[in-house]
Amino acid sequence: MTNPGIRDDDVLKAAEQWRREGRGVAIATVVQTWGSAPRPVGSHLVIDDKQNFLGSVSGGCIEGEVIVNAGEVIESGKPRLLEFGVADETAWRAGLSCGGNIRIYVQRVD
Amino acid sequence: MRLDLLADLNAERAARRGAVVVTDLADGSQRMLRENEAASDALLKSLNVRLRGSKSGVHEHGGKKFFVELHRPPLRIVVTGAVHVSQAMAPMAKLLGYDIVIIDPRDAFATPARFPDVQLIVGWPDNALPSLALDPWTAFAAITHDPKIDNPALKLALDAGCFYVGALGSKKTHARRVEALKQMGVSEAKIASIHAPIGLDIGALSPPEIALAILAEITLYLRKGEEASA
């Protein structure tokens, strides 16, 4: 709601609409943050099976990794808890350079 | 997340009601609680989570980890008075993430030229406010200086349980307002909850500064409502 432009409620509406259109859909949600995380807990990124996405879970730095994981969650139906942080080599590569750590829960819309 | 649960959640949000989604992070099982259900839910009670005042987050209970996601409706600010102060309030409120609605029956004041990109209602609060359905996710500010406009609106805002109700005017003006509201049958407790003089005391002089003081006070009651009232 503090984000000008797309609001989180629009993102969840899109998730519902996309699923009703028959697309495979995953919702990624920020569930925990430490330090200076770019987006607060409860922020959503919605991804479809063609890698279209709406919303954000970071300033744009880890969305790529989340989208790849979302594709796998859409396939398997098994939710995942992802963690990104500066201490983590992979995460640094993914670019969470703001100094924060975040956990993101990725679930399929069934 | 099941599609029916997502649809229920979106319906609650569209109706401007709060909701809570509880996810068991181990097995992915989920529940959606409506505003009234959340208040009496055993798990939320034991976690001391309230829809208002708490934040979304991960909680441990009985050896399980739960993500408790609080969905609060988009916040609104409704203002009577298409005046200098509300001209400044409109863009500031938007930056803060509020929808803002400005009501004034005086069509010389309430013009789109003075209020670009703002929901503007040219009309009397008695007619305009019921259609807006004021609610506890709405803050209300009466700033016309005209009791004919402000007082009926204040009564409606207090009855609707707006999380913040403020009224512009000196202590003297407010004393007259208190008498008028009593005559209108508003309870003393409700009258006492009106913020007047309006806004945090930051020494505001100019209209934008007064707008800042009002929005700062609204923020205070949004974020720390119970503590701020104590």
mmCIF file of C-alpha atoms in Angstrom:
data_model
loop_
_atom_site.group_PDB
_atom_site.id
_atom_site.type_symbol
_atom_site.label_atom_id
_atom_site.label_comp_id
_atom_site.label_asym_id
_atom_site.label_seq_id
_atom_site.Cartn_x
_atom_site.Cartn_y
_atom_site.Cartn_z
ATOM 1 C CA MET A 1 0.000 0.000 0.000
ATOM 2 C CA THR A 2 3.008 2.238 0.449
ATOM 3 C CA ASN A 3 4.055 1.332 -3.049
ATOM 4 C CA PRO A 4 2.796 3.853 -5.571
ATOM 5 C CA GLY A 5 1.409 2.208 -8.647
ATOM 6 C CA ILE A 6 0.511 -1.469 -8.408
ATOM 7 C CA ARG A 7 -0.977 -2.378 -5.076
ATOM 8 C CA ASP A 8 -0.766 -5.782 -3.466
ATOM 9 C CA ASP A 9 -4.530 -6.283 -3.761
ATOM 10 C CA ASP A 10 -4.261 -5.857 -7.538
ATOM 11 C CA VAL A 11 -1.538 -8.502 -7.546
ATOM 12 C CA LEU A 12 -3.695 -11.047 -5.705
ATOM 13 C CA LYS A 13 -6.635 -10.236 -7.965
ATOM 14 C CA ALA A 14 -4.381 -10.912 -10.940
ATOM 15 C CA ALA A 15 -3.366 -14.268 -9.413
ATOM 16 C CA GLU A 16 -7.026 -15.279 -9.165
ATOM 17 C CA GLN A 17 -7.824 -14.046 -12.658
ATOM 18 C CA TRP A 18 -4.799 -15.721 -14.257
ATOM 19 C CA ARG A 19 -5.677 -19.043 -12.603
ATOM 20 C CA ARG A 20 -9.280 -18.800 -13.804
ATOM 21 C CA GLU A 21 -7.913 -18.283 -17.320
ATOM 22 C CA GLY A 22 -6.277 -21.678 -16.941
ATOM 23 C CA ARG A 23 -2.716 -20.501 -16.489
ATOM 24 C CA GLY A 24 -0.337 -22.155 -14.027
ATOM 25 C CA VAL A 25 0.164 -19.583 -11.257
ATOM 26 C CA ALA A 26 2.456 -19.230 -8.240
ATOM 27 C CA ILE A 27 2.397 -16.632 -5.492
ATOM 28 C CA ALA A 28 5.704 -15.648 -3.875
ATOM 29 C CA THR A 29 5.333 -13.898 -0.520
ATOM 30 C CA VAL A 30 7.956 -12.217 1.661
ATOM 31 C CA VAL A 31 7.485 -13.982 5.022
ATOM 32 C CA GLN A 32 10.555 -12.865 6.992
ATOM 33 C CA THR A 33 13.120 -10.094 6.720
ATOM 34 C CA TRP A 34 16.257 -9.134 8.632
ATOM 35 C CA GLY A 35 18.221 -5.942 8.201
ATOM 36 C CA SER A 36 17.392 -3.545 5.435
ATOM 37 C CA ALA A 37 15.120 -5.639 3.253
ATOM 38 C CA PRO A 38 13.741 -3.741 0.295
ATOM 39 C CA ARG A 39 10.119 -4.916 0.537
ATOM 40 C CA PRO A 40 8.168 -5.578 3.730
ATOM 41 C CA VAL A 41 6.766 -8.885 4.961
ATOM 42 C CA GLY A 42 3.543 -9.650 3.095
ATOM 43 C CA SER A 43 4.751 -8.297 -0.265
ATOM 44 C CA HIS A 44 3.732 -10.475 -3.189
ATOM 45 C CA LEU A 45 5.066 -11.448 -6.568
ATOM 46 C CA VAL A 46 2.691 -13.393 -8.784
ATOM 47 C CA ILE A 47 4.177 -15.512 -11.567
ATOM 48 C CA ASP A 48 2.521 -17.534 -14.328
ATOM 49 C CA ASP A 49 3.807 -20.538 -16.277
ATOM 50 C CA LYS A 50 5.054 -18.266 -19.078
ATOM 51 C CA GLN A 51 7.145 -16.284 -16.576
ATOM 52 C CA ASN A 52 4.863 -13.261 -16.721
ATOM 53 C CA PHE A 53 4.931 -11.599 -13.345
ATOM 54 C CA LEU A 54 3.326 -8.802 -11.353
ATOM 55 C CA GLY A 55 4.269 -7.204 -8.042
ATOM 56 C CA SER A 56 7.626 -7.406 -6.262
ATOM 57 C CA VAL A 57 9.418 -9.110 -3.391
ATOM 58 C CA SER A 58 12.581 -6.990 -3.591
ATOM 59 C CA GLY A 59 13.845 -3.941 -5.372
ATOM 60 C CA GLY A 60 14.166 -6.140 -8.436
ATOM 61 C CA CYS A 61 17.398 -7.846 -7.373
ATOM 62 C CA ILE A 62 16.172 -11.384 -6.631
ATOM 63 C CA GLU A 63 13.041 -11.567 -8.755
ATOM 64 C CA GLY A 64 14.882 -13.602 -11.387
ATOM 65 C CA GLU A 65 15.753 -16.387 -8.930
ATOM 66 C CA VAL A 66 12.235 -16.339 -7.489
ATOM 67 C CA ILE A 67 10.678 -16.644 -10.944
ATOM 68 C CA VAL A 68 12.840 -19.683 -11.762
ATOM 69 C CA ASN A 69 11.773 -21.324 -8.495
ATOM 70 C CA ALA A 70 8.147 -20.399 -9.143
ATOM 71 C CA GLY A 71 8.255 -22.293 -12.428
ATOM 72 C CA GLU A 72 9.337 -25.431 -10.547
ATOM 73 C CA VAL A 73 6.664 -24.938 -7.896
ATOM 74 C CA ILE A 74 4.000 -24.572 -10.602
ATOM 75 C CA GLU A 75 5.192 -27.918 -12.024
ATOM 76 C CA SER A 76 5.469 -29.859 -8.775
ATOM 77 C CA GLY A 77 2.766 -28.208 -6.671
ATOM 78 C CA LYS A 78 5.113 -28.375 -3.679
ATOM 79 C CA PRO A 79 5.577 -25.052 -1.885
ATOM 80 C CA ARG A 80 9.121 -23.812 -1.196
ATOM 81 C CA LEU A 81 10.711 -21.527 1.332
ATOM 82 C CA LEU A 82 13.567 -19.564 -0.273
ATOM 83 C CA GLU A 83 16.196 -17.612 1.575
ATOM 84 C CA PHE A 84 18.345 -14.805 0.222
ATOM 85 C CA GLY A 85 20.988 -12.800 1.998
ATOM 86 C CA VAL A 86 24.341 -11.152 1.689
ATOM 87 C CA ALA A 87 26.101 -13.947 3.592
ATOM 88 C CA ASP A 88 25.064 -16.359 0.883
ATOM 89 C CA GLU A 89 27.303 -16.505 -2.180
ATOM 90 C CA THR A 90 24.391 -17.409 -4.459
ATOM 91 C CA ALA A 91 22.234 -14.688 -3.071
ATOM 92 C CA TRP A 92 24.992 -12.155 -3.542
ATOM 93 C CA ARG A 93 25.148 -13.215 -7.136
ATOM 94 C CA ALA A 94 21.385 -12.812 -7.275
ATOM 95 C CA GLY A 95 22.164 -9.325 -6.097
ATOM 96 C CA LEU A 96 20.553 -8.578 -2.744
ATOM 97 C CA SER A 97 23.147 -5.881 -2.263
ATOM 98 C CA CYS A 98 21.136 -3.782 0.156
ATOM 99 C CA GLY A 99 22.431 -5.760 3.148
ATOM 100 C CA GLY A 100 19.217 -7.532 4.022
ATOM 101 C CA ASN A 101 18.166 -11.147 4.404
ATOM 102 C CA ILE A 102 14.752 -12.307 3.322
ATOM 103 C CA ARG A 103 12.730 -15.520 3.273
ATOM 104 C CA ILE A 104 10.189 -15.989 0.526
ATOM 105 C CA TYR A 105 7.422 -18.569 0.497
ATOM 106 C CA VAL A 106 6.470 -19.748 -2.979
ATOM 107 C CA GLN A 107 3.184 -21.603 -3.419
ATOM 108 C CA ARG A 108 1.106 -22.737 -6.355
ATOM 109 C CA VAL A 109 -2.488 -21.577 -6.824
ATOM 110 C CA ASP A 110 -4.425 -24.848 -7.071
ATOM 111 C CA MET B 1 -3.081 -21.700 -2.077
ATOM 112 C CA ARG B 2 -6.474 -23.064 -3.098
ATOM 113 C CA LEU B 3 -8.241 -20.944 -5.695
ATOM 114 C CA ASP B 4 -11.444 -20.786 -3.610
ATOM 115 C CA LEU B 5 -9.472 -19.473 -0.635
ATOM 116 C CA LEU B 6 -7.776 -16.861 -2.830
ATOM 117 C CA ALA B 7 -11.167 -15.847 -4.246
ATOM 118 C CA ASP B 8 -12.641 -15.528 -0.731
ATOM 119 C CA LEU B 9 -9.661 -13.427 0.316
ATOM 120 C CA ASN B 10 -10.035 -11.138 -2.693
ATOM 121 C CA ALA B 11 -13.771 -10.784 -1.997
ATOM 122 C CA GLU B 12 -13.064 -9.677 1.586
ATOM 123 C CA ARG B 13 -10.485 -7.191 0.349
ATOM 124 C CA ALA B 14 -12.825 -5.802 -2.296
ATOM 125 C CA ALA B 15 -15.488 -5.279 0.381
ATOM 126 C CA ARG B 16 -12.966 -3.311 2.499
ATOM 127 C CA ARG B 17 -12.890 -5.924 5.242
ATOM 128 C CA GLY B 18 -9.752 -7.275 6.871
ATOM 129 C CA ALA B 19 -8.690 -10.927 6.649
ATOM 130 C CA VAL B 20 -5.927 -13.186 7.939
ATOM 131 C CA VAL B 21 -4.292 -16.073 6.077
ATOM 132 C CA VAL B 22 -2.487 -18.629 8.264
ATOM 133 C CA THR B 23 -0.057 -20.938 6.459
ATOM 134 C CA ASP B 24 1.617 -23.939 8.073
ATOM 135 C CA LEU B 25 5.085 -23.586 6.562
ATOM 136 C CA ALA B 26 5.869 -27.303 7.004
ATOM 137 C CA ASP B 27 2.960 -28.813 5.084
ATOM 138 C CA GLY B 28 1.526 -25.787 3.255
ATOM 139 C CA SER B 29 -1.958 -26.133 4.776
ATOM 140 C CA GLN B 30 -3.837 -22.840 4.948
ATOM 141 C CA ARG B 31 -6.803 -21.152 6.557
ATOM 142 C CA MET B 32 -8.422 -17.824 5.740
ATOM 143 C CA LEU B 33 -10.049 -15.979 8.629
ATOM 144 C CA ARG B 34 -12.489 -13.139 8.107
ATOM 145 C CA GLU B 35 -12.238 -10.016 10.249
ATOM 146 C CA ASN B 36 -14.729 -11.242 12.882
ATOM 147 C CA GLU B 37 -13.267 -14.778 12.897
ATOM 148 C CA ALA B 38 -9.733 -13.458 13.380
ATOM 149 C CA ALA B 39 -10.744 -11.693 16.588
ATOM 150 C CA SER B 40 -11.781 -14.972 18.241
ATOM 151 C CA ASP B 41 -9.313 -17.419 16.671
ATOM 152 C CA ALA B 42 -7.530 -19.551 19.276
ATOM 153 C CA LEU B 43 -4.180 -19.675 17.474
ATOM 154 C CA LEU B 44 -4.096 -15.915 16.816
ATOM 155 C CA LYS B 45 -5.054 -15.266 20.429
ATOM 156 C CA SER B 46 -2.269 -17.450 21.774
ATOM 157 C CA LEU B 47 0.187 -15.724 19.415
ATOM 158 C CA ASN B 48 -1.188 -12.343 20.512
ATOM 159 C CA VAL B 49 -1.772 -11.384 16.872
ATOM 160 C CA ARG B 50 -4.438 -8.801 16.109
ATOM 161 C CA LEU B 51 -5.524 -7.656 12.684
ATOM 162 C CA ARG B 52 -4.926 -4.082 13.789
ATOM 163 C CA GLY B 53 -1.667 -3.263 15.479
ATOM 164 C CA SER B 54 0.188 -6.484 14.599
ATOM 165 C CA LYS B 55 2.397 -7.150 11.610
ATOM 166 C CA SER B 56 2.452 -10.070 9.218
ATOM 167 C CA GLY B 57 5.164 -12.546 10.162
ATOM 168 C CA VAL B 58 6.335 -16.048 11.051
ATOM 169 C CA HIS B 59 5.296 -17.442 14.443
ATOM 170 C CA GLU B 60 6.117 -20.695 16.228
ATOM 171 C CA HIS B 61 3.426 -22.593 18.078
ATOM 172 C CA GLY B 62 3.347 -26.187 19.290
ATOM 173 C CA GLY B 63 6.541 -27.012 17.408
ATOM 174 C CA LYS B 64 5.119 -25.711 14.129
ATOM 175 C CA LYS B 65 5.981 -22.622 12.136
ATOM 176 C CA PHE B 66 3.123 -20.527 10.819
ATOM 177 C CA PHE B 67 3.181 -17.570 8.469
ATOM 178 C CA VAL B 68 0.434 -15.222 9.597
ATOM 179 C CA GLU B 69 -0.446 -12.790 6.832
ATOM 180 C CA LEU B 70 -2.614 -9.838 7.784
ATOM 181 C CA HIS B 71 -4.654 -8.262 5.024
ATOM 182 C CA ARG B 72 -5.891 -4.813 5.853
ATOM 183 C CA PRO B 73 -8.081 -2.895 3.428
ATOM 184 C CA PRO B 74 -6.547 0.024 1.542
ATOM 185 C CA LEU B 75 -6.633 2.997 3.860
ATOM 186 C CA ARG B 76 -8.629 6.085 3.046
ATOM 187 C CA ILE B 77 -8.692 9.663 4.192
ATOM 188 C CA VAL B 78 -11.957 11.531 3.778
ATOM 189 C CA VAL B 79 -11.859 15.305 4.142
ATOM 190 C CA THR B 80 -14.612 17.894 4.245
ATOM 191 C CA GLY B 81 -13.240 21.118 2.819
ATOM 192 C CA ALA B 82 -11.811 21.725 -0.652
ATOM 193 C CA VAL B 83 -9.444 24.291 0.841
ATOM 194 C CA HIS B 84 -5.728 25.155 0.756
ATOM 195 C CA VAL B 85 -4.894 22.573 3.399
ATOM 196 C CA SER B 86 -6.607 19.742 1.534
ATOM 197 C CA GLN B 87 -4.912 20.823 -1.712
ATOM 198 C CA ALA B 88 -1.628 20.064 0.041
ATOM 199 C CA MET B 89 -2.997 16.948 1.748
ATOM 200 C CA ALA B 90 -4.039 15.258 -1.483
ATOM 201 C CA PRO B 91 -0.599 14.569 -3.008
ATOM 202 C CA MET B 92 0.962 13.910 0.408
ATOM 203 C CA ALA B 93 -1.747 11.384 1.301
ATOM 204 C CA LYS B 94 -1.209 9.597 -1.999
ATOM 205 C CA LEU B 95 2.528 9.334 -1.337
ATOM 206 C CA LEU B 96 1.703 7.810 2.047
ATOM 207 C CA GLY B 97 -0.447 5.191 0.334
ATOM 208 C CA TYR B 98 -3.932 6.472 1.129
ATOM 209 C CA ASP B 99 -6.883 6.936 -1.169
ATOM 210 C CA ILE B 100 -8.168 10.439 -0.505
ATOM 211 C CA VAL B 101 -11.682 11.761 -1.030
ATOM 212 C CA ILE B 102 -12.522 15.447 -0.672
ATOM 213 C CA ILE B 103 -16.061 16.677 -0.126
ATOM 214 C CA ASP B 104 -17.301 20.248 -0.306
ATOM 215 C CA PRO B 105 -20.727 21.586 -1.334
ATOM 216 C CA ARG B 106 -19.175 24.893 -2.398
ATOM 217 C CA ASP B 107 -18.543 24.415 -6.103
ATOM 218 C CA ALA B 108 -16.235 27.424 -6.282
ATOM 219 C CA PHE B 109 -13.835 25.526 -4.013
ATOM 220 C CA ALA B 110 -14.371 21.991 -5.210
ATOM 221 C CA THR B 111 -13.046 22.215 -8.757
ATOM 222 C CA PRO B 112 -10.966 19.652 -10.638
ATOM 223 C CA ALA B 113 -8.553 22.435 -11.536
ATOM 224 C CA ARG B 114 -7.730 22.926 -7.861
ATOM 225 C CA PHE B 115 -7.742 19.175 -7.184
ATOM 226 C CA PRO B 116 -6.296 17.305 -10.152
ATOM 227 C CA ASP B 117 -6.438 13.491 -9.949
ATOM 228 C CA VAL B 118 -8.379 13.494 -6.674
ATOM 229 C CA GLN B 119 -11.780 11.962 -5.995
ATOM 230 C CA LEU B 120 -13.768 15.137 -5.447
ATOM 231 C CA ILE B 121 -17.408 15.227 -4.419
ATOM 232 C CA VAL B 122 -19.330 18.473 -4.814
ATOM 233 C CA GLY B 123 -22.105 17.999 -2.293
ATOM 234 C CA TRP B 124 -23.208 18.027 1.312
ATOM 235 C CA PRO B 125 -21.685 15.413 3.637
ATOM 236 C CA ASP B 126 -25.154 14.081 4.599
ATOM 237 C CA ASN B 127 -25.663 13.080 0.985
ATOM 238 C CA ALA B 128 -22.093 12.205 0.029
ATOM 239 C CA LEU B 129 -20.827 10.281 3.066
ATOM 240 C CA PRO B 130 -23.313 7.377 3.191
ATOM 241 C CA SER B 131 -22.309 6.308 -0.327
ATOM 242 C CA LEU B 132 -18.639 6.313 0.714
ATOM 243 C CA ALA B 133 -19.382 3.860 3.557
ATOM 244 C CA LEU B 134 -16.949 5.237 6.123
ATOM 245 C CA ASP B 135 -15.368 2.450 8.172
ATOM 246 C CA PRO B 136 -12.622 1.702 10.724
ATOM 247 C CA TRP B 137 -10.020 1.745 7.919
ATOM 248 C CA THR B 138 -10.846 5.366 7.153
ATOM 249 C CA ALA B 139 -9.483 8.567 8.707
ATOM 250 C CA PHE B 140 -11.697 11.634 8.641
ATOM 251 C CA ALA B 141 -10.691 15.300 8.806
ATOM 252 C CA ALA B 142 -13.169 18.188 8.961
ATOM 253 C CA ILE B 143 -11.429 21.332 7.802
ATOM 254 C CA THR B 144 -14.006 23.643 6.196
ATOM 255 C CA HIS B 145 -14.359 25.923 9.261
ATOM 256 C CA ASP B 146 -18.094 25.826 8.495
ATOM 257 C CA PRO B 147 -20.119 23.961 11.149
ATOM 258 C CA LYS B 148 -22.987 23.425 8.708
ATOM 259 C CA ILE B 149 -20.652 21.244 6.641
ATOM 260 C CA ASP B 150 -18.273 19.845 9.269
ATOM 261 C CA ASN B 151 -20.607 18.911 12.117
ATOM 262 C CA PRO B 152 -22.930 16.494 10.293
ATOM 263 C CA ALA B 153 -19.843 14.883 8.741
ATOM 264 C CA LEU B 154 -18.178 14.527 12.140
ATOM 265 C CA LYS B 155 -21.243 12.754 13.507
ATOM 266 C CA LEU B 156 -21.218 10.279 10.609
ATOM 267 C CA ALA B 157 -17.460 9.684 10.941
ATOM 268 C CA LEU B 158 -17.748 9.025 14.685
ATOM 269 C CA ASP B 159 -20.717 6.668 14.160
ATOM 270 C CA ALA B 160 -18.768 4.746 11.510
ATOM 271 C CA GLY B 161 -15.830 4.165 13.881
ATOM 272 C CA CYS B 162 -13.215 5.874 11.713
ATOM 273 C CA PHE B 163 -9.759 5.162 13.178
ATOM 274 C CA TYR B 164 -9.036 8.873 13.311
ATOM 275 C CA VAL B 165 -11.426 11.821 13.455
ATOM 276 C CA GLY B 166 -10.003 15.332 13.514
ATOM 277 C CA ALA B 167 -11.487 18.801 13.235
ATOM 278 C CA LEU B 168 -9.800 22.082 12.390
ATOM 279 C CA GLY B 169 -10.410 25.119 14.536
ATOM 280 C CA SER B 170 -9.334 26.946 17.658
ATOM 281 C CA LYS B 171 -10.202 25.762 21.170
ATOM 282 C CA LYS B 172 -13.034 28.295 21.164
ATOM 283 C CA THR B 173 -14.424 27.005 17.881
ATOM 284 C CA HIS B 174 -14.123 23.483 19.193
ATOM 285 C CA ALA B 175 -16.044 24.330 22.380
ATOM 286 C CA ARG B 176 -18.944 25.538 20.227
ATOM 287 C CA ARG B 177 -18.636 22.401 18.104
ATOM 288 C CA VAL B 178 -18.793 20.180 21.198
ATOM 289 C CA GLU B 179 -22.067 21.845 22.226
ATOM 290 C CA ALA B 180 -23.514 21.454 18.722
ATOM 291 C CA LEU B 181 -22.581 17.761 18.559
ATOM 292 C CA LYS B 182 -24.156 17.162 21.984
ATOM 293 C CA GLN B 183 -27.346 18.731 20.651
ATOM 294 C CA MET B 184 -27.150 16.314 17.746
ATOM 295 C CA GLY B 185 -27.106 13.408 20.192
ATOM 296 C CA VAL B 186 -23.421 12.422 19.896
ATOM 297 C CA SER B 187 -22.120 10.791 23.088
ATOM 298 C CA GLU B 188 -19.518 12.574 25.205
ATOM 299 C CA ALA B 189 -17.070 9.695 24.777
ATOM 300 C CA LYS B 190 -17.266 9.992 21.002
ATOM 301 C CA ILE B 191 -16.941 13.764 21.143
ATOM 302 C CA ALA B 192 -13.878 13.386 23.356
ATOM 303 C CA SER B 193 -12.226 11.194 20.732
ATOM 304 C CA ILE B 194 -12.170 14.033 18.181
ATOM 305 C CA HIS B 195 -8.694 15.422 17.615
ATOM 306 C CA ALA B 196 -9.028 19.151 18.014
ATOM 307 C CA PRO B 197 -7.117 21.294 17.471
ATOM 308 C CA ILE B 198 -6.277 19.007 14.569
ATOM 309 C CA GLY B 199 -2.776 17.740 13.828
ATOM 310 C CA LEU B 200 0.402 17.131 15.798
ATOM 311 C CA ASP B 201 1.787 20.273 17.376
ATOM 312 C CA ILE B 202 4.737 20.932 15.086
ATOM 313 C CA GLY B 203 4.178 24.682 15.013
ATOM 314 C CA ALA B 204 2.549 24.456 11.583
ATOM 315 C CA LEU B 205 1.670 27.808 9.992
ATOM 316 C CA SER B 206 1.321 27.401 6.229
ATOM 317 C CA PRO B 207 -1.380 25.194 4.663
ATOM 318 C CA PRO B 208 1.157 22.507 3.602
ATOM 319 C CA GLU B 209 2.591 22.476 7.128
ATOM 320 C CA ILE B 210 -0.901 22.039 8.571
ATOM 321 C CA ALA B 211 -1.466 19.219 6.061
ATOM 322 C CA LEU B 212 1.781 17.630 7.281
ATOM 323 C CA ALA B 213 0.706 17.970 10.926
ATOM 324 C CA ILE B 214 -2.658 16.308 10.176
ATOM 325 C CA LEU B 215 -1.091 13.463 8.195
ATOM 326 C CA ALA B 216 1.548 12.942 10.904
ATOM 327 C CA GLU B 217 -1.229 12.626 13.487
ATOM 328 C CA ILE B 218 -3.181 10.220 11.272
ATOM 329 C CA THR B 219 0.009 8.140 10.886
ATOM 330 C CA LEU B 220 0.491 8.103 14.652
ATOM 331 C CA TYR B 221 -3.032 6.763 15.240
ATOM 332 C CA LEU B 222 -2.757 4.285 12.393
ATOM 333 C CA ARG B 223 0.497 2.800 13.633
ATOM 334 C CA LYS B 224 0.206 3.187 17.378
ATOM 335 C CA GLY B 225 -3.516 3.784 17.917
ATOM 336 C CA GLU B 226 -3.928 2.227 21.338
ATOM 337 C CA GLU B 227 -0.578 3.422 22.673
ATOM 338 C CA ALA B 228 -1.177 6.926 21.308
ATOM 339 C CA SER B 229 -4.564 7.169 23.032
ATOM 340 C CA ALA B 230 -3.207 5.963 26.392
#
